[in-house]
Amino acid sequence: MGKRILVVDDAAFMRMMIKNILTKNGYDVAGEAENGAVALQLYKELKPDLVTMDITMPEMDGIQGVKAIRGEDPNANIIMCSAMGQQSMVMEAIQAGAKDFVVKPFQQDRILQAIERVLSRA
């Protein structure tokens, strides 16, 4: 069985796109969440190997989500997915404990490289 990944993004089409890339490349999508609060709840339940986290989401954004998940599990593997021009938020997310980031619109190879790099360090 492949590594289990939780996909977090408020846009359903983006979750589907990431999910397709992951499943096509042997990863198991453990769950999906539309904001950081749902992500935290699912993280506790599912204990995934890695989380892909959007930055800008309603209710609880990605930065708060990273802090909440890392508060629960200091070793959590989280990769941020951000739009162009969100560099300061990406830096804040990295300082909060995210291990890498990919910029939207992203290339399949870039997502896979980030996931492999983070999981190889885990």
mmCIF file of N, CA and C in Angstrom:
data_model
loop_
_atom_site.group_PDB
_atom_site.id
_atom_site.type_symbol
_atom_site.label_atom_id
_atom_site.label_comp_id
_atom_site.label_asym_id
_atom_site.label_seq_id
_atom_site.Cartn_x
_atom_site.Cartn_y
_atom_site.Cartn_z
ATOM 1 N N MET A 1 0.841 -1.198 0.000
ATOM 2 C CA MET A 1 0.000 0.000 0.000
ATOM 3 C C MET A 1 0.879 1.251 0.000
ATOM 4 N N GLY A 2 0.482 2.258 -0.766
ATOM 5 C CA GLY A 2 1.245 3.499 -0.866
ATOM 6 C C GLY A 2 1.118 4.351 0.392
ATOM 7 N N LYS A 3 1.919 5.378 0.450
ATOM 8 C CA LYS A 3 1.843 6.329 1.565
ATOM 9 C C LYS A 3 0.488 7.019 1.546
ATOM 10 N N ARG A 4 -0.053 7.275 2.742
ATOM 11 C CA ARG A 4 -1.393 7.854 2.870
ATOM 12 C C ARG A 4 -1.306 9.376 2.989
ATOM 13 N N ILE A 5 -2.084 10.073 2.147
ATOM 14 C CA ILE A 5 -2.014 11.532 2.092
ATOM 15 C C ILE A 5 -3.392 12.155 2.294
ATOM 16 N N LEU A 6 -3.432 13.204 3.110
ATOM 17 C CA LEU A 6 -4.646 13.986 3.337
ATOM 18 C C LEU A 6 -4.543 15.232 2.461
ATOM 19 N N VAL A 7 -5.555 15.460 1.615
ATOM 20 C CA VAL A 7 -5.557 16.587 0.682
ATOM 21 C C VAL A 7 -6.490 17.677 1.220
ATOM 22 N N VAL A 8 -5.934 18.882 1.439
ATOM 23 C CA VAL A 8 -6.706 19.977 2.030
ATOM 24 C C VAL A 8 -6.722 21.185 1.093
ATOM 25 N N ASP A 9 -7.917 21.528 0.611
ATOM 26 C CA ASP A 9 -8.092 22.705 -0.256
ATOM 27 C C ASP A 9 -9.577 23.040 -0.255
ATOM 28 N N ASP A 10 -9.918 24.319 -0.250
ATOM 29 C CA ASP A 10 -11.340 24.678 -0.252
ATOM 30 C C ASP A 10 -11.973 24.494 -1.628
ATOM 31 N N ALA A 11 -11.166 24.374 -2.685
ATOM 32 C CA ALA A 11 -11.706 24.184 -4.042
ATOM 33 C C ALA A 11 -11.755 22.693 -4.375
ATOM 34 N N ALA A 12 -12.960 22.184 -4.605
ATOM 35 C CA ALA A 12 -13.142 20.761 -4.900
ATOM 36 C C ALA A 12 -12.357 20.336 -6.145
ATOM 37 N N PHE A 13 -12.314 21.203 -7.173
ATOM 38 C CA PHE A 13 -11.589 20.830 -8.397
ATOM 39 C C PHE A 13 -10.098 20.678 -8.124
ATOM 40 N N MET A 14 -9.558 21.488 -7.207
ATOM 41 C CA MET A 14 -8.134 21.415 -6.866
ATOM 42 C C MET A 14 -7.846 20.120 -6.093
ATOM 43 N N ARG A 15 -8.754 19.786 -5.170
ATOM 44 C CA ARG A 15 -8.596 18.516 -4.445
ATOM 45 C C ARG A 15 -8.610 17.346 -5.426
ATOM 46 N N MET A 16 -9.522 17.406 -6.389
ATOM 47 C CA MET A 16 -9.625 16.324 -7.366
ATOM 48 C C MET A 16 -8.356 16.236 -8.216
ATOM 49 N N MET A 17 -7.828 17.386 -8.618
ATOM 50 C CA MET A 17 -6.616 17.400 -9.428
ATOM 51 C C MET A 17 -5.444 16.769 -8.657
ATOM 52 N N ILE A 18 -5.280 17.176 -7.410
ATOM 53 C CA ILE A 18 -4.195 16.638 -6.582
ATOM 54 C C ILE A 18 -4.412 15.139 -6.355
ATOM 55 N N LYS A 19 -5.655 14.779 -6.060
ATOM 56 C CA LYS A 19 -6.007 13.376 -5.823
ATOM 57 C C LYS A 19 -5.658 12.512 -7.035
ATOM 58 N N ASN A 20 -5.981 12.992 -8.236
ATOM 59 C CA ASN A 20 -5.676 12.247 -9.461
ATOM 60 C C ASN A 20 -4.175 12.047 -9.633
ATOM 61 N N ILE A 21 -3.403 13.099 -9.391
ATOM 62 C CA ILE A 21 -1.942 13.008 -9.504
ATOM 63 C C ILE A 21 -1.419 11.968 -8.509
ATOM 64 N N LEU A 22 -1.906 12.033 -7.286
ATOM 65 C CA LEU A 22 -1.422 11.132 -6.242
ATOM 66 C C LEU A 22 -1.761 9.673 -6.530
ATOM 67 N N THR A 23 -3.029 9.403 -6.843
ATOM 68 C CA THR A 23 -3.445 8.014 -7.055
ATOM 69 C C THR A 23 -2.764 7.413 -8.284
ATOM 70 N N LYS A 24 -2.587 8.233 -9.326
ATOM 71 C CA LYS A 24 -1.904 7.778 -10.541
ATOM 72 C C LYS A 24 -0.459 7.380 -10.267
ATOM 73 N N ASN A 25 0.108 7.930 -9.199
ATOM 74 C CA ASN A 25 1.517 7.685 -8.881
ATOM 75 C C ASN A 25 1.707 6.823 -7.637
ATOM 76 N N GLY A 26 0.696 6.049 -7.305
ATOM 77 C CA GLY A 26 0.844 5.042 -6.260
ATOM 78 C C GLY A 26 0.604 5.495 -4.834
ATOM 79 N N TYR A 27 0.129 6.719 -4.645
ATOM 80 C CA TYR A 27 -0.186 7.190 -3.290
ATOM 81 C C TYR A 27 -1.645 6.891 -2.976
ATOM 82 N N ASP A 28 -1.934 6.779 -1.702
ATOM 83 C CA ASP A 28 -3.292 6.507 -1.239
ATOM 84 C C ASP A 28 -3.854 7.794 -0.636
ATOM 85 N N VAL A 29 -4.944 8.321 -1.194
ATOM 86 C CA VAL A 29 -5.553 9.525 -0.622
ATOM 87 C C VAL A 29 -6.418 9.089 0.557
ATOM 88 N N ALA A 30 -5.919 9.366 1.756
ATOM 89 C CA ALA A 30 -6.581 8.924 2.984
ATOM 90 C C ALA A 30 -7.866 9.704 3.232
ATOM 91 N N GLY A 31 -7.892 10.984 2.811
ATOM 92 C CA GLY A 31 -9.071 11.812 3.036
ATOM 93 C C GLY A 31 -8.910 13.170 2.394
ATOM 94 N N GLU A 32 -10.008 13.937 2.437
ATOM 95 C CA GLU A 32 -10.020 15.291 1.874
ATOM 96 C C GLU A 32 -10.680 16.228 2.879
ATOM 97 N N ALA A 33 -10.185 17.454 2.931
ATOM 98 C CA ALA A 33 -10.771 18.460 3.816
ATOM 99 C C ALA A 33 -10.833 19.788 3.081
ATOM 100 N N GLU A 34 -11.840 20.604 3.418
ATOM 101 C CA GLU A 34 -12.005 21.886 2.740
ATOM 102 C C GLU A 34 -11.481 23.069 3.548
ATOM 103 N N ASN A 35 -11.000 22.827 4.763
ATOM 104 C CA ASN A 35 -10.359 23.887 5.545
ATOM 105 C C ASN A 35 -9.499 23.270 6.651
ATOM 106 N N GLY A 36 -8.757 24.128 7.348
ATOM 107 C CA GLY A 36 -7.831 23.653 8.377
ATOM 108 C C GLY A 36 -8.503 22.949 9.542
ATOM 109 N N ALA A 37 -9.718 23.377 9.889
ATOM 110 C CA ALA A 37 -10.428 22.759 11.028
ATOM 111 C C ALA A 37 -10.795 21.317 10.713
ATOM 112 N N VAL A 38 -11.331 21.089 9.520
ATOM 113 C CA VAL A 38 -11.683 19.729 9.098
ATOM 114 C C VAL A 38 -10.399 18.907 8.947
ATOM 115 N N ALA A 39 -9.339 19.540 8.433
ATOM 116 C CA ALA A 39 -8.049 18.853 8.276
ATOM 117 C C ALA A 39 -7.534 18.344 9.610
ATOM 118 N N LEU A 40 -7.623 19.171 10.648
ATOM 119 C CA LEU A 40 -7.150 18.773 11.984
ATOM 120 C C LEU A 40 -7.929 17.557 12.474
ATOM 121 N N GLN A 41 -9.236 17.621 12.339
ATOM 122 C CA GLN A 41 -10.110 16.525 12.766
ATOM 123 C C GLN A 41 -9.741 15.229 12.017
ATOM 124 N N LEU A 42 -9.606 15.325 10.691
ATOM 125 C CA LEU A 42 -9.262 14.143 9.893
ATOM 126 C C LEU A 42 -7.843 13.661 10.179
ATOM 127 N N TYR A 43 -6.931 14.582 10.445
ATOM 128 C CA TYR A 43 -5.549 14.195 10.750
ATOM 129 C C TYR A 43 -5.529 13.309 11.994
ATOM 130 N N LYS A 44 -6.271 13.727 13.018
ATOM 131 C CA LYS A 44 -6.328 12.942 14.268
ATOM 132 C C LYS A 44 -6.908 11.552 14.006
ATOM 133 N N GLU A 45 -7.950 11.502 13.171
ATOM 134 C CA GLU A 45 -8.635 10.245 12.859
ATOM 135 C C GLU A 45 -7.803 9.329 11.978
ATOM 136 N N LEU A 46 -7.257 9.888 10.895
ATOM 137 C CA LEU A 46 -6.644 9.083 9.837
ATOM 138 C C LEU A 46 -5.140 8.865 9.995
ATOM 139 N N LYS A 47 -4.462 9.732 10.717
ATOM 140 C CA LYS A 47 -3.014 9.669 10.896
ATOM 141 C C LYS A 47 -2.279 9.460 9.550
ATOM 142 N N PRO A 48 -2.480 10.388 8.598
ATOM 143 C CA PRO A 48 -1.835 10.223 7.284
ATOM 144 C C PRO A 48 -0.318 10.411 7.366
ATOM 145 N N ASP A 49 0.385 9.941 6.336
ATOM 146 C CA ASP A 49 1.839 10.101 6.279
ATOM 147 C C ASP A 49 2.217 11.526 5.900
ATOM 148 N N LEU A 50 1.301 12.213 5.185
ATOM 149 C CA LEU A 50 1.598 13.551 4.693
ATOM 150 C C LEU A 50 0.295 14.303 4.434
ATOM 151 N N VAL A 51 0.374 15.643 4.499
ATOM 152 C CA VAL A 51 -0.781 16.505 4.224
ATOM 153 C C VAL A 51 -0.372 17.510 3.157
ATOM 154 N N THR A 52 -1.221 17.691 2.129
ATOM 155 C CA THR A 52 -1.039 18.829 1.210
ATOM 156 C C THR A 52 -2.058 19.873 1.665
ATOM 157 N N MET A 53 -1.603 21.089 1.923
ATOM 158 C CA MET A 53 -2.455 22.110 2.548
ATOM 159 C C MET A 53 -2.469 23.402 1.749
ATOM 160 N N ASP A 54 -3.657 23.826 1.338
ATOM 161 C CA ASP A 54 -3.820 25.129 0.690
ATOM 162 C C ASP A 54 -3.598 26.199 1.755
ATOM 163 N N ILE A 55 -3.231 27.396 1.348
ATOM 164 C CA ILE A 55 -3.040 28.474 2.325
ATOM 165 C C ILE A 55 -4.331 29.235 2.580
ATOM 166 N N THR A 56 -4.991 29.678 1.511
ATOM 167 C CA THR A 56 -6.154 30.538 1.658
ATOM 168 C C THR A 56 -7.439 29.713 1.651
ATOM 169 N N MET A 57 -8.054 29.570 2.838
ATOM 170 C CA MET A 57 -9.305 28.810 2.978
ATOM 171 C C MET A 57 -10.182 29.491 4.019
ATOM 172 N N PRO A 58 -11.495 29.294 3.935
ATOM 173 C CA PRO A 58 -12.398 29.874 4.943
ATOM 174 C C PRO A 58 -12.279 29.135 6.275
ATOM 175 N N GLU A 59 -12.838 29.718 7.317
ATOM 176 C CA GLU A 59 -12.876 29.173 8.684
ATOM 177 C C GLU A 59 -11.496 29.087 9.311
ATOM 178 N N MET A 60 -10.680 28.112 8.890
ATOM 179 C CA MET A 60 -9.313 28.024 9.405
ATOM 180 C C MET A 60 -8.389 27.919 8.205
ATOM 181 N N ASP A 61 -7.516 28.922 8.009
ATOM 182 C CA ASP A 61 -6.638 28.895 6.839
ATOM 183 C C ASP A 61 -5.500 27.888 7.022
ATOM 184 N N GLY A 62 -4.679 27.765 5.978
ATOM 185 C CA GLY A 62 -3.616 26.770 5.987
ATOM 186 C C GLY A 62 -2.563 26.996 7.046
ATOM 187 N N ILE A 63 -2.252 28.252 7.333
ATOM 188 C CA ILE A 63 -1.229 28.541 8.347
ATOM 189 C C ILE A 63 -1.728 28.117 9.723
ATOM 190 N N GLN A 64 -2.968 28.460 10.030
ATOM 191 C CA GLN A 64 -3.554 28.016 11.308
ATOM 192 C C GLN A 64 -3.663 26.492 11.331
ATOM 193 N N GLY A 65 -3.981 25.916 10.165
ATOM 194 C CA GLY A 65 -4.084 24.462 10.052
ATOM 195 C C GLY A 65 -2.758 23.772 10.348
ATOM 196 N N VAL A 66 -1.669 24.330 9.803
ATOM 197 C CA VAL A 66 -0.330 23.777 10.065
ATOM 198 C C VAL A 66 -0.037 23.834 11.559
ATOM 199 N N LYS A 67 -0.293 24.992 12.165
ATOM 200 C CA LYS A 67 -0.022 25.148 13.602
ATOM 201 C C LYS A 67 -0.836 24.153 14.422
ATOM 202 N N ALA A 68 -2.116 23.980 14.067
ATOM 203 C CA ALA A 68 -2.993 23.071 14.805
ATOM 204 C C ALA A 68 -2.536 21.621 14.660
ATOM 205 N N ILE A 69 -2.217 21.217 13.433
ATOM 206 C CA ILE A 69 -1.779 19.829 13.215
ATOM 207 C C ILE A 69 -0.422 19.589 13.872
ATOM 208 N N ARG A 70 0.501 20.526 13.732
ATOM 209 C CA ARG A 70 1.822 20.373 14.364
ATOM 210 C C ARG A 70 1.705 20.387 15.891
ATOM 211 N N GLY A 71 0.687 21.076 16.417
ATOM 212 C CA GLY A 71 0.440 21.051 17.858
ATOM 213 C C GLY A 71 0.014 19.659 18.307
ATOM 214 N N GLU A 72 -0.699 18.988 17.458
ATOM 215 C CA GLU A 72 -1.179 17.619 17.702
ATOM 216 C C GLU A 72 -0.049 16.609 17.479
ATOM 217 N N ASP A 73 0.737 16.823 16.419
ATOM 218 C CA ASP A 73 1.818 15.916 16.032
ATOM 219 C C ASP A 73 2.998 16.744 15.526
ATOM 220 N N PRO A 74 3.994 16.975 16.386
ATOM 221 C CA PRO A 74 5.145 17.802 16.004
ATOM 222 C C PRO A 74 5.919 17.259 14.803
ATOM 223 N N ASN A 75 5.735 15.981 14.466
ATOM 224 C CA ASN A 75 6.452 15.379 13.342
ATOM 225 C C ASN A 75 5.627 15.335 12.057
ATOM 226 N N ALA A 76 4.474 15.995 12.058
ATOM 227 C CA ALA A 76 3.589 15.957 10.890
ATOM 228 C C ALA A 76 4.313 16.462 9.645
ATOM 229 N N ASN A 77 4.080 15.780 8.525
ATOM 230 C CA ASN A 77 4.653 16.175 7.232
ATOM 231 C C ASN A 77 3.599 16.953 6.459
ATOM 232 N N ILE A 78 3.826 18.243 6.293
ATOM 233 C CA ILE A 78 2.845 19.096 5.622
ATOM 234 C C ILE A 78 3.529 19.865 4.497
ATOM 235 N N ILE A 79 2.902 19.829 3.315
ATOM 236 C CA ILE A 79 3.372 20.601 2.166
ATOM 237 C C ILE A 79 2.307 21.640 1.839
ATOM 238 N N MET A 80 2.720 22.888 1.739
ATOM 239 C CA MET A 80 1.789 23.970 1.427
ATOM 240 C C MET A 80 1.604 24.095 -0.085
ATOM 241 N N CYS A 81 0.377 24.399 -0.489
ATOM 242 C CA CYS A 81 0.063 24.686 -1.885
ATOM 243 C C CYS A 81 -0.411 26.130 -1.925
ATOM 244 N N SER A 82 0.339 26.977 -2.616
ATOM 245 C CA SER A 82 -0.030 28.395 -2.606
ATOM 246 C C SER A 82 -0.117 28.958 -4.005
ATOM 247 N N ALA A 83 -0.884 30.025 -4.141
ATOM 248 C CA ALA A 83 -0.967 30.731 -5.417
ATOM 249 C C ALA A 83 0.260 31.635 -5.549
ATOM 250 N N MET A 84 0.548 32.040 -6.750
ATOM 251 C CA MET A 84 1.639 32.995 -6.987
ATOM 252 C C MET A 84 1.408 34.236 -6.132
ATOM 253 N N GLY A 85 2.479 34.829 -5.662
ATOM 254 C CA GLY A 85 2.339 36.078 -4.936
ATOM 255 C C GLY A 85 2.014 35.911 -3.465
ATOM 256 N N GLN A 86 2.088 34.680 -2.951
ATOM 257 C CA GLN A 86 1.803 34.462 -1.518
ATOM 258 C C GLN A 86 3.081 34.121 -0.746
ATOM 259 N N GLN A 87 4.216 34.632 -1.219
ATOM 260 C CA GLN A 87 5.500 34.270 -0.623
ATOM 261 C C GLN A 87 5.567 34.515 0.876
ATOM 262 N N SER A 88 5.023 35.654 1.337
ATOM 263 C CA SER A 88 5.113 35.943 2.772
ATOM 264 C C SER A 88 4.302 34.929 3.574
ATOM 265 N N MET A 89 3.168 34.500 3.022
ATOM 266 C CA MET A 89 2.357 33.493 3.711
ATOM 267 C C MET A 89 3.044 32.127 3.687
ATOM 268 N N VAL A 90 3.720 31.833 2.580
ATOM 269 C CA VAL A 90 4.466 30.572 2.503
ATOM 270 C C VAL A 90 5.559 30.569 3.570
ATOM 271 N N MET A 91 6.280 31.676 3.711
ATOM 272 C CA MET A 91 7.337 31.763 4.730
ATOM 273 C C MET A 91 6.753 31.572 6.129
ATOM 274 N N GLU A 92 5.598 32.187 6.359
ATOM 275 C CA GLU A 92 4.936 32.036 7.655
ATOM 276 C C GLU A 92 4.561 30.569 7.905
ATOM 277 N N ALA A 93 4.081 29.891 6.859
ATOM 278 C CA ALA A 93 3.699 28.483 6.976
ATOM 279 C C ALA A 93 4.926 27.606 7.250
ATOM 280 N N ILE A 94 6.037 27.909 6.590
ATOM 281 C CA ILE A 94 7.282 27.148 6.805
ATOM 282 C C ILE A 94 7.753 27.357 8.249
ATOM 283 N N GLN A 95 7.678 28.601 8.725
ATOM 284 C CA GLN A 95 8.059 28.878 10.113
ATOM 285 C C GLN A 95 7.134 28.166 11.092
ATOM 286 N N ALA A 96 5.876 27.967 10.687
ATOM 287 C CA ALA A 96 4.907 27.275 11.551
ATOM 288 C C ALA A 96 5.121 25.761 11.523
ATOM 289 N N GLY A 97 5.956 25.289 10.588
ATOM 290 C CA GLY A 97 6.270 23.866 10.575
ATOM 291 C C GLY A 97 6.007 23.119 9.283
ATOM 292 N N ALA A 98 5.533 23.808 8.238
ATOM 293 C CA ALA A 98 5.361 23.129 6.948
ATOM 294 C C ALA A 98 6.750 22.751 6.441
ATOM 295 N N LYS A 99 6.839 21.631 5.749
ATOM 296 C CA LYS A 99 8.153 21.133 5.335
ATOM 297 C C LYS A 99 8.529 21.494 3.906
ATOM 298 N N ASP A 100 7.563 21.914 3.091
ATOM 299 C CA ASP A 100 7.854 22.294 1.707
ATOM 300 C C ASP A 100 6.644 23.030 1.169
ATOM 301 N N PHE A 101 6.743 23.507 -0.072
ATOM 302 C CA PHE A 101 5.599 24.176 -0.694
ATOM 303 C C PHE A 101 5.655 23.984 -2.201
ATOM 304 N N VAL A 102 4.484 24.034 -2.818
ATOM 305 C CA VAL A 102 4.381 24.051 -4.279
ATOM 306 C C VAL A 102 3.506 25.237 -4.645
ATOM 307 N N VAL A 103 3.790 25.838 -5.793
ATOM 308 C CA VAL A 103 3.056 27.019 -6.225
ATOM 309 C C VAL A 103 2.039 26.624 -7.290
ATOM 310 N N LYS A 104 0.796 27.118 -7.121
ATOM 311 C CA LYS A 104 -0.258 26.891 -8.119
ATOM 312 C C LYS A 104 -0.120 27.918 -9.235
ATOM 313 N N PRO A 105 -0.467 27.626 -10.454
ATOM 314 C CA PRO A 105 -0.856 26.285 -10.918
ATOM 315 C C PRO A 105 0.384 25.408 -10.959
ATOM 316 N N PHE A 106 0.296 24.202 -10.411
ATOM 317 C CA PHE A 106 1.514 23.415 -10.296
ATOM 318 C C PHE A 106 1.613 22.304 -11.311
ATOM 319 N N GLN A 107 2.847 21.900 -11.499
ATOM 320 C CA GLN A 107 3.168 20.798 -12.393
ATOM 321 C C GLN A 107 3.132 19.517 -11.566
ATOM 322 N N GLN A 108 2.673 18.455 -12.178
ATOM 323 C CA GLN A 108 2.621 17.160 -11.509
ATOM 324 C C GLN A 108 3.982 16.788 -10.918
ATOM 325 N N ASP A 109 5.050 16.989 -11.705
ATOM 326 C CA ASP A 109 6.388 16.612 -11.247
ATOM 327 C C ASP A 109 6.794 17.352 -9.983
ATOM 328 N N ARG A 110 6.420 18.614 -9.895
ATOM 329 C CA ARG A 110 6.794 19.430 -8.732
ATOM 330 C C ARG A 110 6.107 18.912 -7.468
ATOM 331 N N ILE A 111 4.842 18.527 -7.567
ATOM 332 C CA ILE A 111 4.130 17.975 -6.403
ATOM 333 C C ILE A 111 4.794 16.676 -5.979
ATOM 334 N N LEU A 112 5.048 15.808 -6.939
ATOM 335 C CA LEU A 112 5.643 14.512 -6.621
ATOM 336 C C LEU A 112 7.036 14.660 -6.024
ATOM 337 N N GLN A 113 7.840 15.593 -6.557
ATOM 338 C CA GLN A 113 9.180 15.839 -6.001
ATOM 339 C C GLN A 113 9.093 16.295 -4.552
ATOM 340 N N ALA A 114 8.175 17.235 -4.273
ATOM 341 C CA ALA A 114 8.024 17.754 -2.914
ATOM 342 C C ALA A 114 7.611 16.636 -1.961
ATOM 343 N N ILE A 115 6.655 15.813 -2.383
ATOM 344 C CA ILE A 115 6.169 14.725 -1.529
ATOM 345 C C ILE A 115 7.303 13.724 -1.268
ATOM 346 N N GLU A 116 7.992 13.329 -2.326
ATOM 347 C CA GLU A 116 9.094 12.356 -2.160
ATOM 348 C C GLU A 116 10.203 12.913 -1.278
ATOM 349 N N ARG A 117 10.522 14.195 -1.461
ATOM 350 C CA ARG A 117 11.587 14.810 -0.651
ATOM 351 C C ARG A 117 11.194 14.832 0.829
ATOM 352 N N VAL A 118 9.963 15.234 1.116
ATOM 353 C CA VAL A 118 9.519 15.330 2.517
ATOM 354 C C VAL A 118 9.428 13.933 3.138
ATOM 355 N N LEU A 119 8.855 12.976 2.415
ATOM 356 C CA LEU A 119 8.717 11.626 2.971
ATOM 357 C C LEU A 119 10.066 10.930 3.134
ATOM 358 N N SER A 120 11.033 11.251 2.295
ATOM 359 C CA SER A 120 12.331 10.619 2.426
ATOM 360 C C SER A 120 13.078 11.124 3.667
ATOM 361 N N ARG A 121 12.701 12.304 4.133
ATOM 362 C CA ARG A 121 13.315 12.870 5.346
ATOM 363 C C ARG A 121 12.583 12.419 6.604
ATOM 364 N N ALA A 122 11.386 11.875 6.438
ATOM 365 C CA ALA A 122 10.539 11.536 7.606
ATOM 366 C C ALA A 122 11.130 10.393 8.407
#
